[in-house]
Amino acid sequence: MRRQADLSTSSICLDALSASVAANKVGPPSPACQPDRELVRVQDLTPEKADQLIWLRARVHTSRAKGKQCFLVLRQQQFNVQALVAVGDCASKQMVKFAANITKESIVDVEASVRKVEQKIESCSQQDVELHIERIFVISQAEPRLPLQLEDAVRPDGEGEEEGRATVNQDTKLDNRVIDLRTTTSQAIFRLQSGVCQLFRDTLTHKGFVEIQTPKIISAASEGGANVFTVSYFKTSAYLAQSPQLYKQMCICADFDKVFCVGPVFRAEDSNTHRHLTEFVGLDIEMAFNYHYHEVIDSITDTMVQIFKGLRDNFQTEIQTVNKQFPSEPFKFLEPTLRLEYTEGVAMLREAGVEMGDEDDLSTPNEKLLGRLVKEKYDTDFYVLDKYPLAVRPFYTMPDPNNAKYSNSYDMFMRGEEILSGAQRIHDAQLLTERATHHQIDLEKIKSYVDSFRFGAPPHGGGGIGLERVCMLYLGLHNVRQTSMFPRDPKRLTP
Amino acid sequence: MRRQADLSTSSICLDALSASVAANKVGPPSPACQPDRELVRVQDLTPEKADQLIWLRARVHTSRAKGKQCFLVLRQQQFNVQALVAVGDCASKQMVKFAANITKESIVDVEASVRKVEQKIESCSQQDVELHIERIFVISQAEPRLPLQLEDAVRPDGEGEEEGRATVNQDTKLDNRVIDLRTTTSQAIFRLQSGVCQLFRDTLTHKGFVEIQTPKIISAASEGGANVFTVSYFKTSAYLAQSPQLYKQMCICADFDKVFCVGPVFRAEDSNTHRHLTEFVGLDIEMAFNYHYHEVIDSITDTMVQIFKGLRDNFQTEIQTVNKQFPSEPFKFLEPTLRLEYTEGVAMLREAGVEMGDEDDLSTPNEKLLGRLVKEKYDTDFYVLDKYPLAVRPFYTMPDPNNAKYSNSYDMFMRGEEILSGAQRIHDAQLLTERATHHQIDLEKIKSYVDSFRFGAPPHGGGGIGLERVCMLYLGLHNVRQTSMFPRDPKRLTP
């Protein structure tokens, strides 16, 4: 076996019959080196291509030699196909041995003829054909010892335990995220996540919202200074924004009328739970309204409903792929979205035996319990809880003008967990100053924020949605690290 | 004058005839308080609406009292309309006085009849109609002393100097960004910027790219540790990502094939120039390719061309609005995009009298000069410079396999300034280790990055585009702070 190395790739090549090294260069500049080949996609390998000779680039998913034959499964993302190298007209004994020695996860180019099979190949996405390989080239060779096996990483909890088959724990998956992301489950999760962002933006753009970009490095910790990361900034120090909210509001004061942004938000919270990250992606909305802050709630809930519908209609394959490893009930929602008042929620909890005061905040277990009660009564996994007690909300929350104990604020829940917190904001500098003083916030630190409202500000409201939580809860997953590509928590900064 | 304050708004109201306070509550919960009114948009005020009685919410752009009349200009974003309150059947003397006292930039609700005018009102966007106000309510009152006047902030440099009219310097604008963003110029710039992001994503989604979210807090300063912001991270410290590049590449190794992301990038560079920010928005692309890294260049240049076309076709109003204050030549581009080799660029510069070595990097003045030379020769404001000297590029850049002095890397330029830097990346762990060692990079710090390539990695390349630069250069502006809503530089952290 000879190994040809050129600067721009490490490729090992083997011609089908002669075992000679072919000139499969990747990347060199001379057009003469670009083979005149069309590469076929695995998902396009159907019986219509039967008996055609095709080229394919894919990973070696599995490899099994058996006498004079070597069976490979070749994979592209969530699609795979069976391939065969057999001693005969097309391949030498040497070539079968070569193929059998290609390490799993290596990337290969194969020239092969497509053959219809009599019996469906249940273990592959392409069940009606297999490939008979005539030539095979290694484009990138994987090291022989993988830190985890893909088939172990996608095994449902508990399955195969009796046969002593392994599952992979979450830290091992995250430590080796580049490999873990190759599993069908991960591919599906992050394609769906990409869809959530697109549906969010498309819906809002259609409603006349403008996308804005807000700074993440800020000069003052706005909301009292807790849970904020400090950054060294030349000769001074600064902070990482806990949300784009103040900037969204400034855009409303600056006449953008309806805005959204998608970007990272940072929370220096030492919470090691299934649903907290120190950095996550915020889907943020802010809008001026005409007469009532329920106009804002309606815009947000309609946006969520459009996302749910888009996922249901366009991401069924992804949803079912994830369900294979992590079974869950289909996500249910109502149109229009159910809106309950906080006092109604408290009443439902009390009826179920929970003891809590009118102005107490909801604990996490009570949130979940209320989610179950709402699901039983209204058959929905998504609802809004409106009119939170003023005492448990941030200083910039508009009090309820009719009942000083409550506020024009709301949370939204998916499967009983909070995914959005929002409110009508105070748009009057004087009232804002009063409320900040009440919350013992240093007025000097929020001066430029308060000043934004001195030169005419429309009534407005909004909210911030956690992207990873939406994906986790929509799919019925149980840890937000599964829906963050490279999660950050108090104990994890890598990869 | 009575002032009615309720918790959820500070509103001053005046009924047209009686000067009594109307119940124009904003935000209260009872549906009974929501007036049964449709608010008309200023841009919809056309002669078709003549003689209709309408409701409108807008800012008082200007106000001028003259005897028994008060002329207002009412504004919504870039649109405005003339309005009149005159003593007579519709308004009392008291009401005219009230209207005349409403401070500029206050937000008002008016009930008015639409009237066709005989002579076009040149100073307004709605030139064919004016409003005869019957009732006017103050929704949010601006403080009387504005930190800057909008008409000064949009005045072209030099204009009105003889009449002693002021222009507003950039720091004053940025210090009072909430007001500066209300100008027609700012509204147009940021609506166009929103368009750039949308065109970027839509084009790539259409090409089969997947959107990814990459972490901004990272454990190691990847590119040698220079120019990186440090973050306190619980009991340890971390860094802010200078680009999402390493994560984009990991996604390629993780089989996402083609990815993009839009998000903040951070550079702790003490550069106080017209084109440097310490935080800006990166439009990033990374993709596997089949045979040649020019496939990557073609994808990126086509994406840029789609953006240019989209702006040209859908944002003419915005472009012309900006041009009124900042005149510039229309942006020119070719299809397909012009691609020059670095050596060709150097030859053109030498021909123009510049002395430089083959492997020297381009200085900023030489970049600009080359841009002018290319414009003269090829009539394009956008081109690619390919095959940079290896010595001036980062360690992960793929060397040119045919000439060790050069590399498979490229920059892209708009109006002679760099907007993208990109390359084929090394996808072989061994070569990457060699190159990192050559650059004296601590291998321990980039271990998880290098390890990403050990388990099969396809040849790939990409690049990162600076959003603010694209907007600045497309519009022919001269300072990147004009295209950043809340710019960050070594001297500016607020608002």
mmCIF file with all atom_site columns, C-alpha atoms in Angstrom, chain A residues 7-10 26-29 34-35 37 39 57 59 75 77 105 107 140 142-143 145-147 178-179 181-182 187 191 194 197-198 201 205 210-213 215-217 219 229-234 247 250-251 253-257 264 266 269 278-279 289-292 398 401-402 408 427-428 431 454-459 485-486 488-490 493-495, chain B residues 7-10 26-29 34-35 37 39 57 59 75 77 105 107 140 142-143 145-147 178-179 181-182 187 191 194 197-198 201 205 210-213 215-217 219 229-234 247 250-251 253-257 264 266 269 278-279 281 289-292 398 401-402 408 427-428 431 454-459 485-486 488-490 493-495:
data_model
loop_
_atom_site.group_PDB
_atom_site.id
_atom_site.type_symbol
_atom_site.label_atom_id
_atom_site.label_alt_id
_atom_site.label_comp_id
_atom_site.label_asym_id
_atom_site.label_entity_id
_atom_site.label_seq_id
_atom_site.pdbx_PDB_ins_code
_atom_site.Cartn_x
_atom_site.Cartn_y
_atom_site.Cartn_z
_atom_site.occupancy
_atom_site.B_iso_or_equiv
_atom_site.pdbx_formal_charge
_atom_site.auth_seq_id
_atom_site.auth_comp_id
_atom_site.auth_asym_id
_atom_site.auth_atom_id
_atom_site.pdbx_PDB_model_num
ATOM 1   C CA . LEU A 1 7   ? 0.095   19.503 0.848   1.00 0.00 ? 7   LEU A CA 1
ATOM 2   C CA . SER A 1 8   ? -3.581  20.065 0.533   1.00 0.00 ? 8   SER A CA 1
ATOM 3   C CA . THR A 1 9   ? -4.925  16.706 1.573   1.00 0.00 ? 9   THR A CA 1
ATOM 4   C CA . SER A 1 10  ? -3.974  13.425 3.120   1.00 0.00 ? 10  SER A CA 1
ATOM 5   C CA . VAL A 1 26  ? -8.346  17.669 -3.430  1.00 0.00 ? 26  VAL A CA 1
ATOM 6   C CA . GLY A 1 27  ? -7.783  21.351 -3.526  1.00 0.00 ? 27  GLY A CA 1
ATOM 7   C CA . PRO A 1 28  ? -4.867  21.975 -5.852  1.00 0.00 ? 28  PRO A CA 1
ATOM 8   C CA . PRO A 1 29  ? -5.285  24.937 -8.127  1.00 0.00 ? 29  PRO A CA 1
ATOM 9   C CA . GLN A 1 34  ? -10.462 18.625 -11.058 1.00 0.00 ? 34  GLN A CA 1
ATOM 10  C CA . PRO A 1 35  ? -11.960 15.296 -12.036 1.00 0.00 ? 35  PRO A CA 1
ATOM 11  C CA . ARG A 1 37  ? -17.151 13.700 -11.984 1.00 0.00 ? 37  ARG A CA 1
ATOM 12  C CA . LEU A 1 39  ? -20.863 13.246 -6.971  1.00 0.00 ? 39  LEU A CA 1
ATOM 13  C CA . ARG A 1 57  ? -18.262 10.778 -1.345  1.00 0.00 ? 57  ARG A CA 1
ATOM 14  C CA . ARG A 1 59  ? -18.142 8.377  5.469   1.00 0.00 ? 59  ARG A CA 1
ATOM 15  C CA . ARG A 1 75  ? -23.176 7.583  5.354   1.00 0.00 ? 75  ARG A CA 1
ATOM 16  C CA . GLN A 1 77  ? -25.582 12.947 7.483   1.00 0.00 ? 77  GLN A CA 1
ATOM 17  C CA . GLU A 1 105 ? -15.623 7.513  10.047  1.00 0.00 ? 105 GLU A CA 1
ATOM 18  C CA . ILE A 1 107 ? -14.244 9.818  4.248   1.00 0.00 ? 107 ILE A CA 1
ATOM 19  C CA . SER A 1 140 ? -9.556  11.619 4.907   1.00 0.00 ? 140 SER A CA 1
ATOM 20  C CA . ALA A 1 142 ? -10.007 8.619  10.712  1.00 0.00 ? 142 ALA A CA 1
ATOM 21  C CA . GLU A 1 143 ? -7.813  7.476  13.571  1.00 0.00 ? 143 GLU A CA 1
ATOM 22  C CA . ARG A 1 145 ? -9.795  4.449  17.944  1.00 0.00 ? 145 ARG A CA 1
ATOM 23  C CA . LEU A 1 146 ? -12.962 6.548  18.082  1.00 0.00 ? 146 LEU A CA 1
ATOM 24  C CA . PRO A 1 147 ? -13.729 8.182  21.444  1.00 0.00 ? 147 PRO A CA 1
ATOM 25  C CA . VAL A 1 178 ? -17.636 16.757 16.784  1.00 0.00 ? 178 VAL A CA 1
ATOM 26  C CA . ILE A 1 179 ? -18.406 13.047 16.657  1.00 0.00 ? 179 ILE A CA 1
ATOM 27  C CA . LEU A 1 181 ? -23.003 15.823 16.290  1.00 0.00 ? 181 LEU A CA 1
ATOM 28  C CA . ARG A 1 182 ? -22.692 13.289 13.459  1.00 0.00 ? 182 ARG A CA 1
ATOM 29  C CA . GLN A 1 187 ? -28.241 16.142 12.911  1.00 0.00 ? 187 GLN A CA 1
ATOM 30  C CA . ARG A 1 191 ? -31.505 21.123 11.538  1.00 0.00 ? 191 ARG A CA 1
ATOM 31  C CA . SER A 1 194 ? -32.025 26.164 12.287  1.00 0.00 ? 194 SER A CA 1
ATOM 32  C CA . CYS A 1 197 ? -34.686 30.573 13.834  1.00 0.00 ? 197 CYS A CA 1
ATOM 33  C CA . GLN A 1 198 ? -35.840 30.850 10.255  1.00 0.00 ? 198 GLN A CA 1
ATOM 34  C CA . ARG A 1 201 ? -37.519 35.647 11.616  1.00 0.00 ? 201 ARG A CA 1
ATOM 35  C CA . THR A 1 205 ? -40.417 40.055 8.980   1.00 0.00 ? 205 THR A CA 1
ATOM 36  C CA . VAL A 1 210 ? -37.109 45.025 11.599  1.00 0.00 ? 210 VAL A CA 1
ATOM 37  C CA . GLU A 1 211 ? -34.096 42.943 12.587  1.00 0.00 ? 211 GLU A CA 1
ATOM 38  C CA . ILE A 1 212 ? -31.614 44.761 14.811  1.00 0.00 ? 212 ILE A CA 1
ATOM 39  C CA . GLN A 1 213 ? -28.127 43.991 16.108  1.00 0.00 ? 213 GLN A CA 1
ATOM 40  C CA . PRO A 1 215 ? -24.136 45.178 21.545  1.00 0.00 ? 215 PRO A CA 1
ATOM 41  C CA . LYS A 1 216 ? -23.098 42.375 23.870  1.00 0.00 ? 216 LYS A CA 1
ATOM 42  C CA . ILE A 1 217 ? -20.372 44.343 25.640  1.00 0.00 ? 217 ILE A CA 1
ATOM 43  C CA . SER A 1 219 ? -20.791 49.510 30.272  1.00 0.00 ? 219 SER A CA 1
ATOM 44  C CA . PHE A 1 229 ? -19.992 38.396 33.560  1.00 0.00 ? 229 PHE A CA 1
ATOM 45  C CA . THR A 1 230 ? -17.222 40.991 33.763  1.00 0.00 ? 230 THR A CA 1
ATOM 46  C CA . VAL A 1 231 ? -14.971 41.704 30.762  1.00 0.00 ? 231 VAL A CA 1
ATOM 47  C CA . SER A 1 232 ? -11.602 43.460 30.804  1.00 0.00 ? 232 SER A CA 1
ATOM 48  C CA . TYR A 1 233 ? -12.031 46.312 28.375  1.00 0.00 ? 233 TYR A CA 1
ATOM 49  C CA . PHE A 1 234 ? -8.718  48.078 27.694  1.00 0.00 ? 234 PHE A CA 1
ATOM 50  C CA . TYR A 1 247 ? -31.336 48.129 23.424  1.00 0.00 ? 247 TYR A CA 1
ATOM 51  C CA . MET A 1 250 ? -34.081 52.131 22.734  1.00 0.00 ? 250 MET A CA 1
ATOM 52  C CA . CYS A 1 251 ? -34.863 51.051 19.172  1.00 0.00 ? 251 CYS A CA 1
ATOM 53  C CA . CYS A 1 253 ? -37.858 54.957 21.271  1.00 0.00 ? 253 CYS A CA 1
ATOM 54  C CA . ALA A 1 254 ? -35.894 55.483 18.055  1.00 0.00 ? 254 ALA A CA 1
ATOM 55  C CA . ASP A 1 255 ? -38.976 54.843 15.901  1.00 0.00 ? 255 ASP A CA 1
ATOM 56  C CA . PHE A 1 256 ? -38.238 51.334 14.647  1.00 0.00 ? 256 PHE A CA 1
ATOM 57  C CA . ASP A 1 257 ? -41.744 50.448 15.842  1.00 0.00 ? 257 ASP A CA 1
ATOM 58  C CA . PRO A 1 264 ? -26.266 35.283 22.454  1.00 0.00 ? 264 PRO A CA 1
ATOM 59  C CA . PHE A 1 266 ? -25.052 35.687 28.995  1.00 0.00 ? 266 PHE A CA 1
ATOM 60  C CA . GLU A 1 269 ? -25.601 32.139 37.237  1.00 0.00 ? 269 GLU A CA 1
ATOM 61  C CA . THR A 1 278 ? -24.483 30.494 31.033  1.00 0.00 ? 278 THR A CA 1
ATOM 62  C CA . GLU A 1 279 ? -24.669 31.420 27.350  1.00 0.00 ? 279 GLU A CA 1
ATOM 63  C CA . PHE A 1 289 ? -48.572 48.914 20.615  1.00 0.00 ? 289 PHE A CA 1
ATOM 64  C CA . ASN A 1 290 ? -51.602 51.075 20.133  1.00 0.00 ? 290 ASN A CA 1
ATOM 65  C CA . TYR A 1 291 ? -54.022 50.537 22.973  1.00 0.00 ? 291 TYR A CA 1
ATOM 66  C CA . HIS A 1 292 ? -53.299 47.453 24.998  1.00 0.00 ? 292 HIS A CA 1
ATOM 67  C CA . MET A 1 398 ? -45.428 48.296 33.884  1.00 0.00 ? 398 MET A CA 1
ATOM 68  C CA . PRO A 1 401 ? -53.068 50.401 36.463  1.00 0.00 ? 401 PRO A CA 1
ATOM 69  C CA . ASN A 1 402 ? -56.094 48.759 38.058  1.00 0.00 ? 402 ASN A CA 1
ATOM 70  C CA . ASN A 1 408 ? -48.793 43.960 32.838  1.00 0.00 ? 408 ASN A CA 1
ATOM 71  C CA . HIS A 1 427 ? -42.159 54.204 28.900  1.00 0.00 ? 427 HIS A CA 1
ATOM 72  C CA . ASP A 1 428 ? -42.278 57.204 31.195  1.00 0.00 ? 428 ASP A CA 1
ATOM 73  C CA . LEU A 1 431 ? -42.299 56.410 36.650  1.00 0.00 ? 431 LEU A CA 1
ATOM 74  C CA . ARG A 1 454 ? -37.374 61.573 27.937  1.00 0.00 ? 454 ARG A CA 1
ATOM 75  C CA . PHE A 1 455 ? -37.929 62.575 24.326  1.00 0.00 ? 455 PHE A CA 1
ATOM 76  C CA . GLY A 1 456 ? -41.183 60.863 23.462  1.00 0.00 ? 456 GLY A CA 1
ATOM 77  C CA . ALA A 1 457 ? -41.611 57.113 23.842  1.00 0.00 ? 457 ALA A CA 1
ATOM 78  C CA . PRO A 1 458 ? -44.548 55.042 22.640  1.00 0.00 ? 458 PRO A CA 1
ATOM 79  C CA . PRO A 1 459 ? -46.158 52.447 24.889  1.00 0.00 ? 459 PRO A CA 1
ATOM 80  C CA . MET A 1 485 ? -24.205 22.746 19.914  1.00 0.00 ? 485 MET A CA 1
ATOM 81  C CA . PHE A 1 486 ? -21.391 23.727 22.241  1.00 0.00 ? 486 PHE A CA 1
ATOM 82  C CA . ARG A 1 488 ? -21.658 26.548 28.300  1.00 0.00 ? 488 ARG A CA 1
ATOM 83  C CA . ASP A 1 489 ? -22.432 26.010 31.950  1.00 0.00 ? 489 ASP A CA 1
ATOM 84  C CA . PRO A 1 490 ? -20.550 26.777 35.159  1.00 0.00 ? 490 PRO A CA 1
ATOM 85  C CA . LEU A 1 493 ? -16.211 25.842 28.662  1.00 0.00 ? 493 LEU A CA 1
ATOM 86  C CA . THR A 1 494 ? -15.005 23.375 26.026  1.00 0.00 ? 494 THR A CA 1
ATOM 87  C CA . PRO A 1 495 ? -15.002 22.376 23.297  1.00 0.00 ? 495 PRO A CA 1
ATOM 88  C CA . LEU B 1 7   ? -50.031 54.277 35.951  1.00 0.00 ? 7   LEU B CA 1
ATOM 89  C CA . SER B 1 8   ? -49.565 52.910 32.516  1.00 0.00 ? 8   SER B CA 1
ATOM 90  C CA . THR B 1 9   ? -49.031 56.084 30.528  1.00 0.00 ? 9   THR B CA 1
ATOM 91  C CA . SER B 1 10  ? -48.376 59.759 30.854  1.00 0.00 ? 10  SER B CA 1
ATOM 92  C CA . VAL B 1 26  ? -52.914 53.260 26.913  1.00 0.00 ? 26  VAL B CA 1
ATOM 93  C CA . GLY B 1 27  ? -52.364 49.860 28.345  1.00 0.00 ? 27  GLY B CA 1
ATOM 94  C CA . PRO B 1 28  ? -55.115 49.294 30.901  1.00 0.00 ? 28  PRO B CA 1
ATOM 95  C CA . PRO B 1 29  ? -56.575 45.820 30.893  1.00 0.00 ? 29  PRO B CA 1
ATOM 96  C CA . GLN B 1 34  ? -59.644 50.161 24.062  1.00 0.00 ? 34  GLN B CA 1
ATOM 97  C CA . PRO B 1 35  ? -60.992 52.776 21.673  1.00 0.00 ? 35  PRO B CA 1
ATOM 98  C CA . ARG B 1 37  ? -60.299 53.247 16.298  1.00 0.00 ? 37  ARG B CA 1
ATOM 99  C CA . LEU B 1 39  ? -54.885 54.153 13.303  1.00 0.00 ? 39  LEU B CA 1
ATOM 100 C CA . ARG B 1 57  ? -50.460 58.375 15.932  1.00 0.00 ? 57  ARG B CA 1
ATOM 101 C CA . ARG B 1 59  ? -44.426 62.309 16.400  1.00 0.00 ? 59  ARG B CA 1
ATOM 102 C CA . ARG B 1 75  ? -43.769 62.037 11.363  1.00 0.00 ? 75  ARG B CA 1
ATOM 103 C CA . GLN B 1 77  ? -40.170 56.949 10.610  1.00 0.00 ? 77  GLN B CA 1
ATOM 104 C CA . GLU B 1 105 ? -40.682 64.744 19.235  1.00 0.00 ? 105 GLU B CA 1
ATOM 105 C CA . ILE B 1 107 ? -46.025 61.442 20.329  1.00 0.00 ? 107 ILE B CA 1
ATOM 106 C CA . SER B 1 140 ? -45.893 60.813 25.360  1.00 0.00 ? 140 SER B CA 1
ATOM 107 C CA . ALA B 1 142 ? -40.838 64.988 24.997  1.00 0.00 ? 142 ALA B CA 1
ATOM 108 C CA . GLU B 1 143 ? -38.722 67.198 27.225  1.00 0.00 ? 143 GLU B CA 1
ATOM 109 C CA . ARG B 1 145 ? -34.781 70.722 25.200  1.00 0.00 ? 145 ARG B CA 1
ATOM 110 C CA . LEU B 1 146 ? -33.633 68.113 22.667  1.00 0.00 ? 146 LEU B CA 1
ATOM 111 C CA . PRO B 1 147 ? -29.918 67.222 22.774  1.00 0.00 ? 147 PRO B CA 1
ATOM 112 C CA . VAL B 1 178 ? -31.917 57.185 20.414  1.00 0.00 ? 178 VAL B CA 1
ATOM 113 C CA . ILE B 1 179 ? -32.660 60.524 18.766  1.00 0.00 ? 179 ILE B CA 1
ATOM 114 C CA . LEU B 1 181 ? -31.591 56.877 14.956  1.00 0.00 ? 181 LEU B CA 1
ATOM 115 C CA . ARG B 1 182 ? -34.894 58.664 14.270  1.00 0.00 ? 182 ARG B CA 1
ATOM 116 C CA . GLN B 1 187 ? -33.816 54.707 9.546   1.00 0.00 ? 187 GLN B CA 1
ATOM 117 C CA . ARG B 1 191 ? -33.533 49.000 7.411   1.00 0.00 ? 191 ARG B CA 1
ATOM 118 C CA . SER B 1 194 ? -31.703 44.293 8.205   1.00 0.00 ? 194 SER B CA 1
ATOM 119 C CA . CYS B 1 197 ? -28.828 39.934 6.903   1.00 0.00 ? 197 CYS B CA 1
ATOM 120 C CA . GLN B 1 198 ? -31.998 38.583 5.390   1.00 0.00 ? 198 GLN B CA 1
ATOM 121 C CA . ARG B 1 201 ? -29.412 34.012 5.092   1.00 0.00 ? 201 ARG B CA 1
ATOM 122 C CA . THR B 1 205 ? -30.526 28.607 3.010   1.00 0.00 ? 205 THR B CA 1
ATOM 123 C CA . VAL B 1 210 ? -27.624 25.170 7.725   1.00 0.00 ? 210 VAL B CA 1
ATOM 124 C CA . GLU B 1 211 ? -27.636 28.000 10.262  1.00 0.00 ? 211 GLU B CA 1
ATOM 125 C CA . ILE B 1 212 ? -25.594 27.297 13.375  1.00 0.00 ? 212 ILE B CA 1
ATOM 126 C CA . GLN B 1 213 ? -25.138 29.049 16.726  1.00 0.00 ? 213 GLN B CA 1
ATOM 127 C CA . PRO B 1 215 ? -20.407 30.018 21.574  1.00 0.00 ? 215 PRO B CA 1
ATOM 128 C CA . LYS B 1 216 ? -18.932 33.447 22.218  1.00 0.00 ? 216 LYS B CA 1
ATOM 129 C CA . ILE B 1 217 ? -17.330 32.545 25.536  1.00 0.00 ? 217 ILE B CA 1
ATOM 130 C CA . SER B 1 219 ? -11.769 28.645 26.986  1.00 0.00 ? 219 SER B CA 1
ATOM 131 C CA . PHE B 1 229 ? -10.975 40.170 25.540  1.00 0.00 ? 229 PHE B CA 1
ATOM 132 C CA . THR B 1 230 ? -10.776 38.308 28.847  1.00 0.00 ? 230 THR B CA 1
ATOM 133 C CA . VAL B 1 231 ? -13.934 37.377 30.786  1.00 0.00 ? 231 VAL B CA 1
ATOM 134 C CA . SER B 1 232 ? -14.153 36.396 34.442  1.00 0.00 ? 232 SER B CA 1
ATOM 135 C CA . TYR B 1 233 ? -15.851 33.017 34.393  1.00 0.00 ? 233 TYR B CA 1
ATOM 136 C CA . PHE B 1 234 ? -16.754 31.868 37.900  1.00 0.00 ? 234 PHE B CA 1
ATOM 137 C CA . TYR B 1 247 ? -16.656 26.211 15.598  1.00 0.00 ? 247 TYR B CA 1
ATOM 138 C CA . MET B 1 250 ? -16.013 21.691 13.828  1.00 0.00 ? 250 MET B CA 1
ATOM 139 C CA . CYS B 1 251 ? -19.511 21.702 12.338  1.00 0.00 ? 251 CYS B CA 1
ATOM 140 C CA . CYS B 1 253 ? -16.154 17.897 10.664  1.00 0.00 ? 253 CYS B CA 1
ATOM 141 C CA . ALA B 1 254 ? -19.506 17.021 12.261  1.00 0.00 ? 254 ALA B CA 1
ATOM 142 C CA . ASP B 1 255 ? -21.134 16.476 8.835   1.00 0.00 ? 255 ASP B CA 1
ATOM 143 C CA . PHE B 1 256 ? -23.193 19.673 8.546   1.00 0.00 ? 256 PHE B CA 1
ATOM 144 C CA . ASP B 1 257 ? -21.586 20.082 5.121   1.00 0.00 ? 257 ASP B CA 1
ATOM 145 C CA . PRO B 1 264 ? -21.152 39.208 17.291  1.00 0.00 ? 264 PRO B CA 1
ATOM 146 C CA . PHE B 1 266 ? -14.981 40.630 19.431  1.00 0.00 ? 266 PHE B CA 1
ATOM 147 C CA . GLU B 1 269 ? -7.668  45.854 19.153  1.00 0.00 ? 269 GLU B CA 1
ATOM 148 C CA . THR B 1 278 ? -14.188 46.177 19.010  1.00 0.00 ? 278 THR B CA 1
ATOM 149 C CA . GLU B 1 279 ? -17.503 44.374 18.564  1.00 0.00 ? 279 GLU B CA 1
ATOM 150 C CA . VAL B 1 281 ? -21.475 41.447 13.479  1.00 0.00 ? 281 VAL B CA 1
ATOM 151 C CA . PHE B 1 289 ? -16.029 21.294 -1.167  1.00 0.00 ? 289 PHE B CA 1
ATOM 152 C CA . ASN B 1 290 ? -15.508 18.504 -3.633  1.00 0.00 ? 290 ASN B CA 1
ATOM 153 C CA . TYR B 1 291 ? -12.435 19.206 -5.712  1.00 0.00 ? 291 TYR B CA 1
ATOM 154 C CA . HIS B 1 292 ? -11.223 22.784 -5.476  1.00 0.00 ? 292 HIS B CA 1
ATOM 155 C CA . MET B 1 398 ? -3.982  25.690 3.520   1.00 0.00 ? 398 MET B CA 1
ATOM 156 C CA . PRO B 1 401 ? 0.373   22.758 -2.982  1.00 0.00 ? 401 PRO B CA 1
ATOM 157 C CA . ASN B 1 402 ? 2.119   24.092 -6.090  1.00 0.00 ? 402 ASN B CA 1
ATOM 158 C CA . ASN B 1 408 ? -5.246  28.869 -0.894  1.00 0.00 ? 408 ASN B CA 1
ATOM 159 C CA . HIS B 1 427 ? -8.170  19.552 7.395   1.00 0.00 ? 427 HIS B CA 1
ATOM 160 C CA . ASP B 1 428 ? -5.334  17.211 8.297   1.00 0.00 ? 428 ASP B CA 1
ATOM 161 C CA . LEU B 1 431 ? -0.253  19.284 8.837   1.00 0.00 ? 431 LEU B CA 1
ATOM 162 C CA . ARG B 1 454 ? -8.516  13.261 13.624  1.00 0.00 ? 454 ARG B CA 1
ATOM 163 C CA . PHE B 1 455 ? -11.686 11.352 12.853  1.00 0.00 ? 455 PHE B CA 1
ATOM 164 C CA . GLY B 1 456 ? -12.228 12.112 9.189   1.00 0.00 ? 456 GLY B CA 1
ATOM 165 C CA . ALA B 1 457 ? -12.560 15.678 7.924   1.00 0.00 ? 457 ALA B CA 1
ATOM 166 C CA . PRO B 1 458 ? -13.581 16.757 4.442   1.00 0.00 ? 458 PRO B CA 1
ATOM 167 C CA . PRO B 1 459 ? -11.643 19.428 2.567   1.00 0.00 ? 459 PRO B CA 1
ATOM 168 C CA . MET B 1 485 ? -26.494 50.916 15.930  1.00 0.00 ? 485 MET B CA 1
ATOM 169 C CA . PHE B 1 486 ? -24.578 51.114 19.195  1.00 0.00 ? 486 PHE B CA 1
ATOM 170 C CA . ARG B 1 488 ? -18.135 49.815 20.429  1.00 0.00 ? 488 ARG B CA 1
ATOM 171 C CA . ASP B 1 489 ? -14.583 51.049 20.036  1.00 0.00 ? 489 ASP B CA 1
ATOM 172 C CA . PRO B 1 490 ? -11.683 51.477 22.466  1.00 0.00 ? 490 PRO B CA 1
ATOM 173 C CA . LEU B 1 493 ? -18.911 51.685 25.537  1.00 0.00 ? 493 LEU B CA 1
ATOM 174 C CA . THR B 1 494 ? -22.185 53.624 25.770  1.00 0.00 ? 494 THR B CA 1
ATOM 175 C CA . PRO B 1 495 ? -25.020 53.939 25.172  1.00 0.00 ? 495 PRO B CA 1
#
